[in-house]
Short mmCIF file of C-alpha atoms in Angstrom, two decimals:
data_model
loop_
_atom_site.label_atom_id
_atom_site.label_comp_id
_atom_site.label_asym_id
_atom_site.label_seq_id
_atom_site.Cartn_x
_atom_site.Cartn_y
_atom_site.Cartn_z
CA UNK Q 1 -6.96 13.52 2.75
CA UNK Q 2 -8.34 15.34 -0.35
CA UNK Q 3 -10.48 12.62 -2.50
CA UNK Q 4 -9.52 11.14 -5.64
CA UNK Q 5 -11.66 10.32 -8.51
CA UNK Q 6 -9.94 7.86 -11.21
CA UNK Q 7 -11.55 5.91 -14.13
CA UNK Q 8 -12.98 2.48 -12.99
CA UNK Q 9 -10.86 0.90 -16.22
CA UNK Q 10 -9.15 1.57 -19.41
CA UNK Q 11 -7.32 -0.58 -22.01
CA UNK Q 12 -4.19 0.14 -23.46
CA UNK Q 13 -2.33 -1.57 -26.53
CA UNK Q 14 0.77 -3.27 -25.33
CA UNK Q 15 3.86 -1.29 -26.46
CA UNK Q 16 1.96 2.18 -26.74
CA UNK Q 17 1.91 4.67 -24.13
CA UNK Q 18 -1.04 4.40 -20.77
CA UNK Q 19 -2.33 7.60 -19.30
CA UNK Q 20 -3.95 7.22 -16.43
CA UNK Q 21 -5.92 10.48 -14.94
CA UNK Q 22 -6.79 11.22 -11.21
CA UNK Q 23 -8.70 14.35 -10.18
CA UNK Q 24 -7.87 15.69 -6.93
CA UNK Q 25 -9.96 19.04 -6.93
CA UNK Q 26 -10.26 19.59 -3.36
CA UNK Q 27 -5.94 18.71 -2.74
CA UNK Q 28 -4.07 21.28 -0.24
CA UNK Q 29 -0.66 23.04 -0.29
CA UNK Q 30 0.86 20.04 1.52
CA UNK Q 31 -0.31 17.21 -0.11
CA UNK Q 32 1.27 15.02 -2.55
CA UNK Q 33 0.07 12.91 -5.17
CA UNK Q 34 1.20 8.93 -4.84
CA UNK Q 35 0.45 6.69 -7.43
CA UNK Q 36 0.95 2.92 -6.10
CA UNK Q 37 -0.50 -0.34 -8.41
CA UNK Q 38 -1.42 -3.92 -7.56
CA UNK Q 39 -0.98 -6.52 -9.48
CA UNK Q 40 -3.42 -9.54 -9.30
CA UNK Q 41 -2.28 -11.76 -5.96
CA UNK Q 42 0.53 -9.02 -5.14
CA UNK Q 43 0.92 -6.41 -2.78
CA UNK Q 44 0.35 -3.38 -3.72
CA UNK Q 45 3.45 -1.72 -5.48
CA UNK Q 46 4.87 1.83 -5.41
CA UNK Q 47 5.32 3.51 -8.72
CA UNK Q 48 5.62 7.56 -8.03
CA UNK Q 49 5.24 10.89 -6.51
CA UNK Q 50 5.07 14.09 -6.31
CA UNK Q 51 4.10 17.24 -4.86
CA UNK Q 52 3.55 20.18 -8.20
CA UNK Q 53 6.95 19.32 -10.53
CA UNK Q 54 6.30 16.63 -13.24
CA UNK Q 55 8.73 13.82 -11.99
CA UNK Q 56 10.06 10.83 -13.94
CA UNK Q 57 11.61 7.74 -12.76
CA UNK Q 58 12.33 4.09 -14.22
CA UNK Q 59 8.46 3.05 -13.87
CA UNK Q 60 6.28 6.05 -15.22
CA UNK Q 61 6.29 10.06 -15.68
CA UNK Q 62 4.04 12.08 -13.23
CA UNK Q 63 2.21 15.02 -14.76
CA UNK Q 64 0.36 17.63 -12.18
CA UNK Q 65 -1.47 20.39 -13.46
CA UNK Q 66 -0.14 23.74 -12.72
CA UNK Q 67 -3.54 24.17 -10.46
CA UNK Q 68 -3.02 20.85 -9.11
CA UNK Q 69 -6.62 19.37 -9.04
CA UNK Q 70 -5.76 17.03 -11.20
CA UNK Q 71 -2.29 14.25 -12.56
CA UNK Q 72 -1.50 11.97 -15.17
CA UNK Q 73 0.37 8.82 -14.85
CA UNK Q 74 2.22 8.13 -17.72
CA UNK Q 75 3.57 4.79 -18.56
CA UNK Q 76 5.77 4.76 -21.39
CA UNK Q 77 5.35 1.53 -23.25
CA UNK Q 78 2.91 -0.28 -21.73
CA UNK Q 79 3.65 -4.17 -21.05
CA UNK Q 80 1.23 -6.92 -20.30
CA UNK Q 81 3.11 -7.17 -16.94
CA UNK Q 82 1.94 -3.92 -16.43
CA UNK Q 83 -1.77 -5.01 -16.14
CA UNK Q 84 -2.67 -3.92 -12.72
CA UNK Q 85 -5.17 -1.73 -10.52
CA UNK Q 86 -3.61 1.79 -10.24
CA UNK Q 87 -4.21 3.71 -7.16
CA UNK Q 88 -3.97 7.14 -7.21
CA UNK Q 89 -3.41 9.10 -3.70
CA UNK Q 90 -2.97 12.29 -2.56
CA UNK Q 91 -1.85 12.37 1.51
CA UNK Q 92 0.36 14.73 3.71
CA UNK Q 93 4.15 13.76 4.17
CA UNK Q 94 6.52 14.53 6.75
CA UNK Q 95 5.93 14.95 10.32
CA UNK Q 96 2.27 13.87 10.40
CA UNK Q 97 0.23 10.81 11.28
CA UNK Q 98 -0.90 10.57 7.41
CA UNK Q 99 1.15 6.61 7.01
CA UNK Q 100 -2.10 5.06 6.45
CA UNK Q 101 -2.51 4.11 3.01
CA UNK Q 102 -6.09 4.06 1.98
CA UNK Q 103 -6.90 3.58 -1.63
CA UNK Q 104 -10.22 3.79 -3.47
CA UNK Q 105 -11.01 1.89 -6.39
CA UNK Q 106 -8.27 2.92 -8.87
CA UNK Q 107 -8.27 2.10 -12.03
CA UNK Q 108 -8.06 -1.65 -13.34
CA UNK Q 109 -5.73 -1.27 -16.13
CA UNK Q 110 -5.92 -4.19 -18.88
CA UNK Q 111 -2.33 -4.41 -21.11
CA UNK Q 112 -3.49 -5.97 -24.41
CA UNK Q 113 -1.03 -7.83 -26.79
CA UNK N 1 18.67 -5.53 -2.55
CA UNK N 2 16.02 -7.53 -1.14
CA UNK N 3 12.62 -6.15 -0.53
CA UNK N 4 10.22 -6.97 2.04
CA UNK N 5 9.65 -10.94 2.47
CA UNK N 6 6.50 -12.51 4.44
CA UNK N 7 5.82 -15.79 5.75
CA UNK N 8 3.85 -17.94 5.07
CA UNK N 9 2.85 -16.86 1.96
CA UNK N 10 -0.69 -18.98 2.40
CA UNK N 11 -1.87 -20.02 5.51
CA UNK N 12 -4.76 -22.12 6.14
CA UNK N 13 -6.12 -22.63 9.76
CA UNK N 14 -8.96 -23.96 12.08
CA UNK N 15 -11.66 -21.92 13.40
CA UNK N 16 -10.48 -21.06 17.00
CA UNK N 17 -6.88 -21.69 16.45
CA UNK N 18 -3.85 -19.12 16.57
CA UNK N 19 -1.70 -18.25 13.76
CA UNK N 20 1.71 -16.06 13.80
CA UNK N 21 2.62 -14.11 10.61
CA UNK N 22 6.33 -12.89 9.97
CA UNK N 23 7.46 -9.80 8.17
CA UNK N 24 10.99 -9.08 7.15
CA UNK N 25 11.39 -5.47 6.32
CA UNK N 26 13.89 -3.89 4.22
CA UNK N 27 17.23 -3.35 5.75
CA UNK N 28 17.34 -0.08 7.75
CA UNK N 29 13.79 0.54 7.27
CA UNK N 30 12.34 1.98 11.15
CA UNK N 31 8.76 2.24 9.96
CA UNK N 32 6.81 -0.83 9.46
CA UNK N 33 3.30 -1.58 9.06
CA UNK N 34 0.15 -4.00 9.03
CA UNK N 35 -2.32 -3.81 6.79
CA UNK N 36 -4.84 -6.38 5.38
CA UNK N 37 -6.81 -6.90 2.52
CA UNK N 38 -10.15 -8.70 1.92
CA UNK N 39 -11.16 -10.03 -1.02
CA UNK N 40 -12.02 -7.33 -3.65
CA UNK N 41 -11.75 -4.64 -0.75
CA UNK N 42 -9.12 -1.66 -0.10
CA UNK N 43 -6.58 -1.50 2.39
CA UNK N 44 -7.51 -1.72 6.12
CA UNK N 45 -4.51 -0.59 8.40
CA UNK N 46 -4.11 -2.57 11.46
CA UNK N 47 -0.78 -1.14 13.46
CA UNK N 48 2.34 0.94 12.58
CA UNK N 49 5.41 0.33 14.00
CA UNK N 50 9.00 2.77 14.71
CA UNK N 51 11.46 0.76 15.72
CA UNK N 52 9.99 -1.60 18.61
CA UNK N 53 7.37 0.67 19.56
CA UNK N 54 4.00 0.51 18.55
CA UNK N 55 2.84 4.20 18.68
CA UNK N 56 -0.53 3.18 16.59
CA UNK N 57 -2.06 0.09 16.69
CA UNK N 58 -6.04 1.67 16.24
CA UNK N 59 -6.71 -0.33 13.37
CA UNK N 60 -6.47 -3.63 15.51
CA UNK N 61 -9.64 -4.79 15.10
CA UNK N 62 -9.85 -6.43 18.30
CA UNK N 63 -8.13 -7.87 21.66
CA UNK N 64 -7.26 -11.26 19.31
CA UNK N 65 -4.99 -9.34 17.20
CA UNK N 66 -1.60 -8.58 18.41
CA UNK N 67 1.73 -7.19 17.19
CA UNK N 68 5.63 -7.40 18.01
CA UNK N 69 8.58 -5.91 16.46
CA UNK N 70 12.17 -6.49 17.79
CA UNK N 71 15.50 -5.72 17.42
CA UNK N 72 14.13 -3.04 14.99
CA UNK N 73 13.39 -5.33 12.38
CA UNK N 74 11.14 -7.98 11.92
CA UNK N 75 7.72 -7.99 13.11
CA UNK N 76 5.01 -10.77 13.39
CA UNK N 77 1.50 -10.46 13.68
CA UNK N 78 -0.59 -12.72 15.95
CA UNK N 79 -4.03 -13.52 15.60
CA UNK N 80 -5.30 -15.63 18.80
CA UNK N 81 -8.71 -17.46 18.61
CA UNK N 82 -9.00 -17.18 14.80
CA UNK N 83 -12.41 -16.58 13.10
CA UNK N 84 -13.74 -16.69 9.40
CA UNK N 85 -14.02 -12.92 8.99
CA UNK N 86 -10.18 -13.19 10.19
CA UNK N 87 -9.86 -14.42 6.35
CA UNK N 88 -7.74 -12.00 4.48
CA UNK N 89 -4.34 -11.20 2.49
CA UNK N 90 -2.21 -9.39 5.29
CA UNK N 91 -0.07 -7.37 3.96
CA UNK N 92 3.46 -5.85 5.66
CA UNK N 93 5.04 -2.77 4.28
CA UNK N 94 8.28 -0.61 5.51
CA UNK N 95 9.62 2.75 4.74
CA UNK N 96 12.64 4.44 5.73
CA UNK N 97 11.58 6.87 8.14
CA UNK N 98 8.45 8.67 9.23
CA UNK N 99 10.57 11.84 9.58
CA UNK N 100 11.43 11.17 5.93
CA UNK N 101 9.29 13.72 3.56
CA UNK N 102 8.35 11.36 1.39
CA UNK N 103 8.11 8.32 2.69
CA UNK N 104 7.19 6.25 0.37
CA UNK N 105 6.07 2.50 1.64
CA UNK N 106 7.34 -0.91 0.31
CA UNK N 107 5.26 -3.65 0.24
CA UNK N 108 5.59 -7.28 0.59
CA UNK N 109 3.77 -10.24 -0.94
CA UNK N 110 1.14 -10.96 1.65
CA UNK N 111 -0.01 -13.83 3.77
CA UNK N 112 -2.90 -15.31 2.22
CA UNK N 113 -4.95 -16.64 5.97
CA UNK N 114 -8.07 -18.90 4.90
CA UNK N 115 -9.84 -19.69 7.99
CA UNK N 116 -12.06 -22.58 8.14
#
């Protein structure tokens, strides 16, 4: 897997918009970015992917670089439930023995009222 | 619908003894897989299920750990002979397919195993 560097932490005001960047200089044609989070005494929790299209869904927006080395995770209005470590990944799908999740440190993300 | 359930949620257990820990996967989910978590650490996979067959269990980290799945569906995880490095958050996860593109992986709560 190509190696991601994120932020060790940020805060964000609750209510205002997070972005969250991940550099993945060395990804390949094949590999998607993930972005899972944990929150404190959970498992971890999916939020997003994708492979070079910004994608939306009902958690966050993905944006990827036109060169790819690098994403932001967007989350909208930030919520103190959204306090969490962010992991961002970038791994081969389909057809491969690339299932094993391995994060690095993400980014602990601190939601303040 | 429901998402992936664990049990016991916390387990606490004698040096030396064996525990069993359940995993209920998301309906229709094939892929299913082991992981666990030490305190302040990353993920550490232990065994990855499609259906019933275990076609990687490498990150077993030795003869004391075991894993079943039947009937496609839930799995538990043994751990025979338990020690205090055994302590950990285990943590199951399931995803639809691993022919699936983008197979993303759901996660359940964890079993929180304090050995003593």
């Amino acid at each position: 897997d190509a190696k991601t560097t994120q932020p060790p932490s940020m805060d964000c005001a609750e209510g205002r918009a997070a972005n969250l960047p991940c550099n993945h200089s060395t990804i390949s044609g094949n590999e998607y970015v993930y972005w899972y989070r944990q929150i404190h005494s959970q498992g971890p929790q999916y939020i997003i992917h994708g492979l070079k299209n910004n994608e939306t869904n009902e958690m966050a927006s993905l944006i990827i670089t036109e060169d790819r080395k690098s994403s932001t995770l967007i989350l909208p209005h930030a919520t103190l439930r959204d306090t969490a470590v962010y992991y961002c990944i970038v791994r081969v799908a389909s057809r491969s023995n690339d299932y094993k999740l391995s994060f690095g440190a993400g980014t602990t993300v601190t939601v303040r009222a | 619908g429901a998402g992936v359930s664990q049990s016991p949620s916390n387990k606490v257990t004698e040096k030396g003894k064996d525990v069993e820990l359940r995993c209920d996967p998301i309906s229709g989910h094939t892929a299913l897989y082991w992981y666990r978590q030490s305190l302040g650490q990353g993920l550490e996979f232990l065994i990855y299920f499609q259906g019933n067959s275990a076609p990687d269990k490498s990150g077993l980290p030795s003869d004391r750990f075991s894993a079943e799945r039947t009937g496609g569906s839930v799995s538990t995880l043994t751990i025979q002979r338990t020690q205090q490095e055994d302590s950990a958050v285990y943590l199951c996860a399931s995803s639809l397919s691993l022919r699936d593109s983008t197979y993303e992986q759901y996660f359940g709560p964890g079993t929180r195993l304090t050995v003593t």
